[in-house]
Amino acid sequence: MSLSLEIVTPEGIAWKGENLTMVTLPASGGEVGIMEGHIPLITMLDEGAVLISKASGEEESIAIDRGYARCMGDVVSVLTEAAIDVSKLTDEDIAKAKEMAIKAADAASRTPSIDPDELDRLHALVRFTVAQELAKSKKKG
Amino acid sequence: MKGMREIRNRIKAVKSTGQITHAMELVAASKMKKAQMYAEQGRAYATLLMDLTKSVGSEIYRVVARNLELGQGKKRLVIVFSTDKGLCGGLNTNLFKAISEIKDDVDFITVGIRAARFIARTKRRVLANFRISDHVKFSETRKIADFAMKTAKEGGYASIEVLYSIFINTLKQEPTLVKIAPVDDMDWFIESLKKSYKLDVADHPKEDRRFVFEPSLTEIAQNLPSFYINQAIHYMALDAKASEHSARMVAMKSASDNADSLIQDLTLEYNKARQSAITTEILELSAAANTENSQ
C-alpha cells in the first residue's frame, strides 16, 4: 500500500498520482506532512502550497486555494476551489497576475453596488496568486 | 379524399411548426452542450465533498443537525428543481410523479415555475419559488441554500431533501430524491454517482480508526455543513439544468422528425389528390368528347 493523492477542484481533477513518499498540506493550523500509514485526518486548508514527494525522488509543488483535505486509508483527497502546478508558471506571470487581481479587488471593494459574491471571487483570486508565489518559492527552496 | 387546398394549408402549417421546433432544437443543443460541460466538470468535486462530509462519520449527524439546527420529528423540507418553460418531454411529468409519491408531512421549496404550479394544484404547501438562469450562478443557488437552511432552522424541519432530475446522459434523466441533511443516508447516493458518472476519484480502503480533526471538530463543524449544503445545491442545480436542456433538445428533435414525416405523408396525399383531380378532369373531357362524336 502506498500513499496516493488527488486534488479536486470544481473544474475537475487537477492532480492525481500514486506511489508518493510524502504529501505536505497547508493546513489552517500549520503545515501537515502526511506519510504512509497516517492516522485518518480531516483538516481545513489555507491557501498555499501542496508539496508532493514522489518515490522516484522528484518533487512537485501545487498552489491551492482554501479548502478541505481528508486522509483516509493512505489516500489523500484535497478539495479546493482552485489548483495549479506552479512549475508551468514564471515568477513574472505570477507577479503580473497578482497585481491584476489586487487592482481588480481594490476597484471592486470601492464600488458600493458590487455583488458580495463577486467580491468574494475577486478576493479568492488574490489569495490564489499569493498561494502561487508561496508554492513557487517553496519549489526553489 | 380531402380537398387539395386543405391539404396544402396543412402542409404549410406543419412546415412552419417544424421550422420552429428545429430552431428550438438548435438553441437547446447549444445550451445543452454548455450545461452538460459544467455539470460534468463539477461532478468529481461535488461527489468528493459529499464523501468528505460523510466521512466525518458518526460525528456528522450530531454535527450537521446541531449546526443547521435541524428539528426532531417528521417534518421534511424538499427542494424541487423543475423548469420554467415546458416543451421538454417527460422531464417534468416524471418529476411530478416523484412529487406525488412523497406522502408525509412535507413542505416544498420549488425552483422553476412548473413544480410550483403543480404542487399548488395538488393543494400542498410551497414555501418559496426561486428561478435560476441558464448560467446557474453561485449568487442564485446561494439564495436557495440560505433560505432552505434558515427555514429548516426556524420551522423545525428534521431534514432537507432535494428532488431533481439527475443527468445521466442526453437521453436519460432520472428524478432522484436525495436527503442532503442530515447526511446519515448518503452512501447509496455517493456510490451511485460514482458509478453512473464513472468518476475517476480514488476508492479508499475501509478505515476503522477514528478521525483526527484539524484545527478542531468544532471549527470544521462551523464551516463544513453550510459550505457543503451550498455546494451540493449548486451542483444539483447544474445537473438539473443539464437535464432540462438535454430533455428539451431530444423533445424538439423528435418533434422536428415527426414534422418531417408528417410533411412527407401529407405531400403524398396531396399528390394523390392532385393526380385524381387530373384523372377526373381527363375522364370528364373524354366523356364529353365521346358524346359530341356520337351525336
XYZ file of C-alpha atoms in Angstrom:
436
model
C 0.000 0.000 0.000
C 1.469 3.299 -0.998
C 0.383 6.839 -0.500
C -1.735 8.450 -3.217
C -3.090 11.938 -3.671
C -5.873 13.577 -5.627
C -6.560 17.289 -5.856
C -10.091 18.030 -6.979
C -11.455 21.434 -7.988
C -14.800 22.498 -9.445
C -13.108 22.325 -12.856
C -12.308 18.665 -12.428
C -9.472 16.556 -11.094
C -6.427 18.823 -11.084
C -3.793 16.369 -9.944
C -3.755 12.677 -9.261
C -0.906 10.353 -8.503
C 0.247 7.263 -6.655
C 3.466 5.962 -5.157
C 4.277 9.037 -3.124
C 6.519 9.147 -0.129
C 5.145 12.291 1.443
C 2.497 14.964 0.929
C 2.711 18.268 2.771
C -0.541 20.188 3.129
C -1.020 23.841 4.126
C -3.469 23.083 6.938
C -5.039 26.030 8.734
C -3.194 25.156 11.929
C 0.200 24.910 10.235
C 1.750 22.568 7.728
C 0.903 18.898 7.938
C 3.151 16.256 6.447
C 1.458 13.001 5.586
C 3.272 9.746 5.043
C 2.079 6.201 4.590
C 0.021 4.887 7.483
C -1.072 8.314 8.689
C -3.990 8.360 11.080
C -7.326 9.305 9.431
C -7.471 13.059 9.266
C -9.849 15.767 8.149
C -8.443 19.231 8.012
C -9.201 22.683 6.742
C -6.660 24.113 4.338
C -5.371 27.624 3.920
C -4.198 28.927 0.592
C -0.669 27.775 -0.017
C 1.391 25.002 -1.486
C 0.886 21.263 -1.539
C 4.305 19.655 -1.721
C 4.455 16.215 -3.222
C 7.478 13.970 -2.850
C 7.415 11.044 -5.206
C 9.067 7.694 -4.631
C 11.342 8.471 -7.565
C 12.776 11.387 -5.613
C 11.069 14.055 -7.703
C 9.192 16.847 -6.016
C 6.200 18.821 -7.182
C 4.595 21.923 -5.834
C 0.928 22.698 -6.459
C -0.623 26.006 -5.445
C -4.095 25.668 -3.982
C -6.811 27.919 -2.662
C -8.623 27.335 0.622
C -10.384 24.044 1.048
C -10.557 20.781 2.897
C -8.455 17.669 2.893
C -9.109 14.157 4.014
C -6.577 11.447 4.604
C -8.109 8.023 4.831
C -6.533 4.659 4.194
C -3.424 6.155 2.562
C -5.492 8.165 0.113
C -5.218 11.911 0.496
C -8.083 13.843 -1.098
C -7.756 17.594 -1.381
C -10.867 19.582 -2.126
C -10.222 23.167 -3.148
C -11.640 25.951 -5.277
C -8.567 26.224 -7.468
C -5.271 24.440 -8.007
C -2.373 24.987 -10.382
C 1.010 23.425 -10.997
C 3.441 26.299 -10.483
C 6.257 24.729 -12.457
C 4.449 25.865 -15.588
C 4.449 29.482 -14.412
C 7.254 32.000 -14.275
C 7.741 34.484 -11.438
C 6.766 37.306 -13.791
C 3.492 35.586 -14.700
C 2.596 35.256 -11.058
C 3.608 38.815 -10.176
C 1.565 40.151 -13.064
C -1.467 38.058 -12.152
C -1.204 39.156 -8.544
C -1.006 42.826 -9.449
C -4.050 42.495 -11.682
C -6.011 40.595 -9.066
C -5.223 43.139 -6.364
C -6.177 46.015 -8.647
C -9.484 44.378 -9.556
C -10.303 43.583 -5.934
C -9.423 47.139 -4.881
C -11.586 48.661 -7.554
C -14.422 46.326 -6.673
C -14.304 46.998 -2.953
C -14.666 50.708 -3.662
C -17.812 50.098 -5.697
C -20.679 50.138 -3.220
C -23.090 48.347 -5.541
C -20.865 45.317 -6.014
C -22.391 41.876 -5.591
C -20.809 40.362 -2.442
C -20.324 37.063 -4.266
C -18.365 38.831 -6.970
C -16.192 40.474 -4.330
C -15.592 37.088 -2.716
C -14.488 35.744 -6.050
C -12.030 38.584 -6.576
C -10.578 38.167 -3.116
C -10.200 34.469 -3.785
C -8.225 35.346 -6.922
C -5.836 37.492 -4.898
C -5.484 34.728 -2.333
C -4.747 32.253 -5.033
C -1.948 34.323 -6.566
C -0.369 34.632 -3.125
C -0.571 30.853 -2.871
C 1.161 30.569 -6.219
C 4.014 32.767 -5.006
C 4.353 30.631 -1.922
C 4.350 27.429 -3.909
C 6.920 28.803 -6.314
C 9.290 29.886 -3.559
C 8.923 26.507 -1.827
C 9.776 24.744 -5.026
C 13.031 26.675 -5.306
C 13.997 26.208 -1.698
C -60.218 12.327 -50.209
C -59.744 15.773 -48.699
C -59.660 18.853 -50.828
C -56.319 19.875 -52.250
C -56.361 23.326 -50.738
C -56.990 21.912 -47.307
C -54.002 19.588 -47.598
C -51.851 22.398 -48.920
C -52.703 24.528 -45.904
C -51.901 21.705 -43.538
C -48.527 21.154 -45.182
C -47.771 24.837 -44.767
C -48.768 24.781 -41.091
C -46.732 21.656 -40.320
C -43.751 23.099 -42.159
C -43.745 26.280 -40.106
C -44.158 24.318 -36.867
C -41.264 22.133 -37.974
C -39.157 25.200 -38.577
C -39.887 26.467 -35.089
C -39.120 23.157 -33.399
C -35.962 22.837 -35.451
C -34.815 26.288 -34.328
C -35.619 25.388 -30.722
C -33.697 22.166 -31.132
C -30.620 24.076 -32.228
C -30.924 26.556 -29.372
C -31.380 23.760 -26.831
C -28.469 21.836 -28.339
C -26.043 24.697 -27.826
C -27.325 25.354 -24.295
C -27.178 21.648 -23.604
C -23.527 21.415 -24.559
C -22.560 24.131 -22.105
C -24.806 22.877 -19.328
C -23.516 19.333 -19.707
C -19.948 20.531 -19.647
C -20.450 22.468 -16.411
C -22.331 19.601 -14.813
C -19.660 17.095 -15.756
C -16.776 19.280 -14.643
C -18.170 19.784 -11.181
C -19.071 16.191 -10.523
C -15.816 14.962 -9.072
C -15.732 17.946 -6.744
C -19.325 17.612 -5.596
C -19.084 13.879 -5.047
C -15.865 14.162 -3.119
C -17.296 16.937 -0.977
C -20.287 14.771 -0.103
C -17.988 11.869 0.569
C -15.793 14.003 2.790
C -18.738 15.377 4.714
C -19.991 11.848 5.103
C -16.569 10.735 6.336
C -16.884 12.819 9.392
C -18.716 9.623 10.118
C -20.564 9.103 13.313
C -19.894 12.692 14.272
C -21.679 14.140 11.321
C -25.260 13.510 12.287
C -24.732 15.357 15.505
C -22.619 17.999 13.872
C -24.868 18.803 10.941
C -28.023 18.571 12.977
C -26.633 20.921 15.570
C -25.097 23.418 13.210
C -28.058 23.639 10.921
C -30.262 23.346 13.995
C -32.498 20.787 12.373
C -35.554 19.779 14.342
C -36.759 16.428 15.557
C -39.849 14.653 14.307
C -41.051 14.006 10.815
C -41.381 17.350 9.083
C -39.417 17.316 5.842
C -38.291 20.157 3.641
C -37.948 19.262 -0.022
C -36.328 21.460 -2.648
C -37.648 20.601 -6.110
C -35.743 21.534 -9.242
C -38.101 21.831 -12.199
C -38.091 24.078 -15.249
C -39.629 27.452 -16.044
C -40.603 26.522 -19.559
C -42.310 23.458 -20.898
C -41.622 21.585 -24.129
C -39.068 19.345 -22.537
C -40.692 15.958 -22.991
C -41.426 13.844 -19.973
C -38.947 15.602 -17.700
C -41.431 17.487 -15.549
C -44.067 14.768 -15.728
C -41.625 12.272 -14.272
C -40.674 14.794 -11.620
C -44.324 15.340 -10.706
C -44.842 11.613 -10.381
C -41.992 11.579 -7.887
C -43.553 14.526 -6.038
C -46.854 12.661 -5.751
C -45.046 9.736 -4.208
C -43.822 11.833 -1.295
C -46.655 11.340 1.131
C -45.514 12.509 4.572
C -45.540 15.834 6.263
C -43.660 17.756 3.617
C -43.256 21.379 2.653
C -41.694 22.350 -0.635
C -39.300 24.935 -1.934
C -39.506 25.000 -5.693
C -37.123 26.104 -8.376
C -38.842 26.750 -11.674
C -42.470 27.710 -12.027
C -43.684 24.321 -13.274
C -43.235 22.495 -9.986
C -44.697 25.423 -8.037
C -47.851 25.250 -10.128
C -48.138 21.505 -9.836
C -47.695 21.472 -6.085
C -50.155 24.328 -5.646
C -52.649 22.441 -7.803
C -52.349 19.349 -5.638
C -53.045 21.544 -2.587
C -49.708 21.186 -0.867
C -47.523 23.852 0.588
C -44.899 25.760 -1.396
C -42.847 27.958 0.911
C -40.998 29.790 -1.831
C -40.301 29.639 -5.517
C -36.932 30.539 -6.981
C -35.710 30.980 -10.510
C -32.349 30.065 -11.876
C -30.907 31.458 -15.079
C -29.280 29.212 -17.651
C -25.857 30.154 -16.343
C -26.561 28.883 -12.801
C -24.674 31.495 -10.799
C -23.486 30.953 -7.271
C -25.377 34.039 -6.196
C -28.597 32.354 -7.335
C -28.061 28.973 -5.732
C -26.733 30.527 -2.540
C -30.075 32.257 -2.050
C -31.845 28.912 -2.232
C -29.389 27.270 0.163
C -29.597 30.154 2.625
C -33.374 30.140 2.528
C -33.505 26.364 2.993
C -31.140 26.433 5.960
C -32.956 29.335 7.567
C -36.365 27.724 7.057
C -35.185 24.371 8.354
C -33.847 26.062 11.452
C -36.873 28.222 12.165
C -39.541 25.757 11.100
C -38.098 22.792 12.965
C -37.734 20.613 9.897
C -35.961 17.332 10.521
C -34.378 17.030 7.096
C -33.519 18.951 3.966
C -34.011 16.959 0.801
C -33.565 17.698 -2.877
C -35.639 16.297 -5.710
C -34.079 16.867 -9.107
C -33.615 15.227 -12.469
C -30.217 13.670 -12.308
C -28.392 13.984 -15.596
C -27.082 10.626 -16.763
C -26.744 11.250 -20.469
C -28.504 13.154 -23.207
C -31.249 10.558 -23.486
C -31.568 9.648 -19.852
C -32.534 11.794 -16.896
C -33.920 10.334 -13.719
C -35.831 12.103 -10.979
C -33.942 11.442 -7.771
C -34.752 12.326 -4.187
C -31.699 12.844 -2.002
C -31.538 13.751 1.635
C -28.701 16.236 1.880
C -29.053 16.974 5.581
C -28.555 15.185 7.856
C -26.067 13.088 5.929
C -26.720 9.734 7.545
C -28.265 8.280 4.406
C -25.879 9.311 1.655
C -23.791 6.233 0.948
C -26.068 4.867 -1.756
C -26.170 8.246 -3.463
C -22.421 8.773 -3.453
C -21.909 5.247 -4.738
C -24.495 5.667 -7.483
C -22.919 8.969 -8.514
C -19.505 7.380 -8.729
C -20.907 4.516 -10.749
C -23.207 6.306 -13.150
C -20.701 9.068 -13.815
C -17.717 6.708 -13.945
C -15.829 9.135 -11.757
C -12.123 8.753 -11.541
C -11.902 9.512 -7.824
C -9.880 7.169 -5.703
C -11.555 4.429 -3.741
C -10.233 4.155 -0.265
C -9.904 1.032 1.805
C -12.091 0.653 4.841
C -10.838 2.629 7.765
C -11.893 1.889 11.295
C -9.600 4.177 13.197
C -11.243 7.384 14.350
C -10.688 10.622 12.516
C -8.493 13.382 13.799
C -9.771 16.866 13.049
C -7.605 19.888 12.430
C -7.795 22.547 13.693
C -10.717 21.083 15.656
C -14.032 19.360 15.140
C -15.896 22.459 16.285
C -14.156 24.638 13.757
C -14.837 22.225 10.936
C -18.390 21.812 12.151
C -18.886 25.549 11.946
C -17.745 25.784 8.369
C -18.264 22.491 6.622
C -22.055 21.922 6.837
C -23.183 25.206 5.326
C -20.371 25.081 2.765
C -21.424 21.584 1.848
C -25.131 22.444 1.554
C -24.318 25.448 -0.610
C -22.134 23.403 -2.920
C -24.451 20.416 -3.046
C -27.385 22.590 -4.060
C -25.260 24.385 -6.621
C -24.132 21.181 -8.294
C -27.602 19.719 -8.218
C -28.844 22.868 -9.932
C -26.172 22.420 -12.598
C -27.296 18.846 -13.102
C -30.947 19.847 -13.279
C -30.101 22.419 -15.949
C -28.140 19.900 -17.981
C -31.126 17.551 -17.740
C -33.552 20.269 -18.780
C -31.659 21.284 -21.877
C -30.967 17.689 -22.862
C -34.617 16.730 -22.467
C -35.704 19.763 -24.458
C -33.188 19.077 -27.205
C -34.416 15.496 -27.539
C -38.084 16.516 -27.400
C -37.576 19.174 -30.056
C -35.576 16.812 -32.220
C -38.329 14.216 -32.196
C -40.897 16.961 -32.849
C -38.903 18.088 -35.891
C -38.585 14.498 -37.080
C -42.310 13.992 -36.660
C -42.992 17.174 -38.601
C -40.765 15.932 -41.415
C -42.508 12.580 -41.692
C -45.907 14.257 -41.451
C -44.952 16.571 -44.296
C -43.925 13.558 -46.367
C -47.249 11.820 -45.747
C -49.207 14.952 -46.474
C -47.256 15.629 -49.659
C -48.020 12.113 -50.826
C -51.679 12.625 -50.062
C -51.601 15.964 -51.814
C -50.046 14.451 -54.918
C -52.612 11.684 -54.930
C -55.400 14.229 -54.666
C -53.880 16.219 -57.486
C -53.476 13.114 -59.602
C -57.052 12.021 -59.062
C -58.310 15.527 -59.841
C -56.424 15.410 -63.142
C -57.756 11.932 -63.879
C -61.301 13.062 -63.215
C -60.825 16.038 -65.475
C -59.500 13.849 -68.302
C -62.362 11.432 -67.837
C -64.850 14.262 -67.994
C -63.191 15.680 -71.076
C -63.074 12.376 -72.917
C -66.661 11.643 -71.921
C -67.710 14.995 -73.270
C -65.724 14.359 -76.474
C -67.356 10.934 -76.836
C -70.868 12.297 -76.561
C -70.010 15.014 -79.063
C -68.630 12.426 -81.520
C -71.595 10.101 -81.220
C -74.081 12.848 -81.867
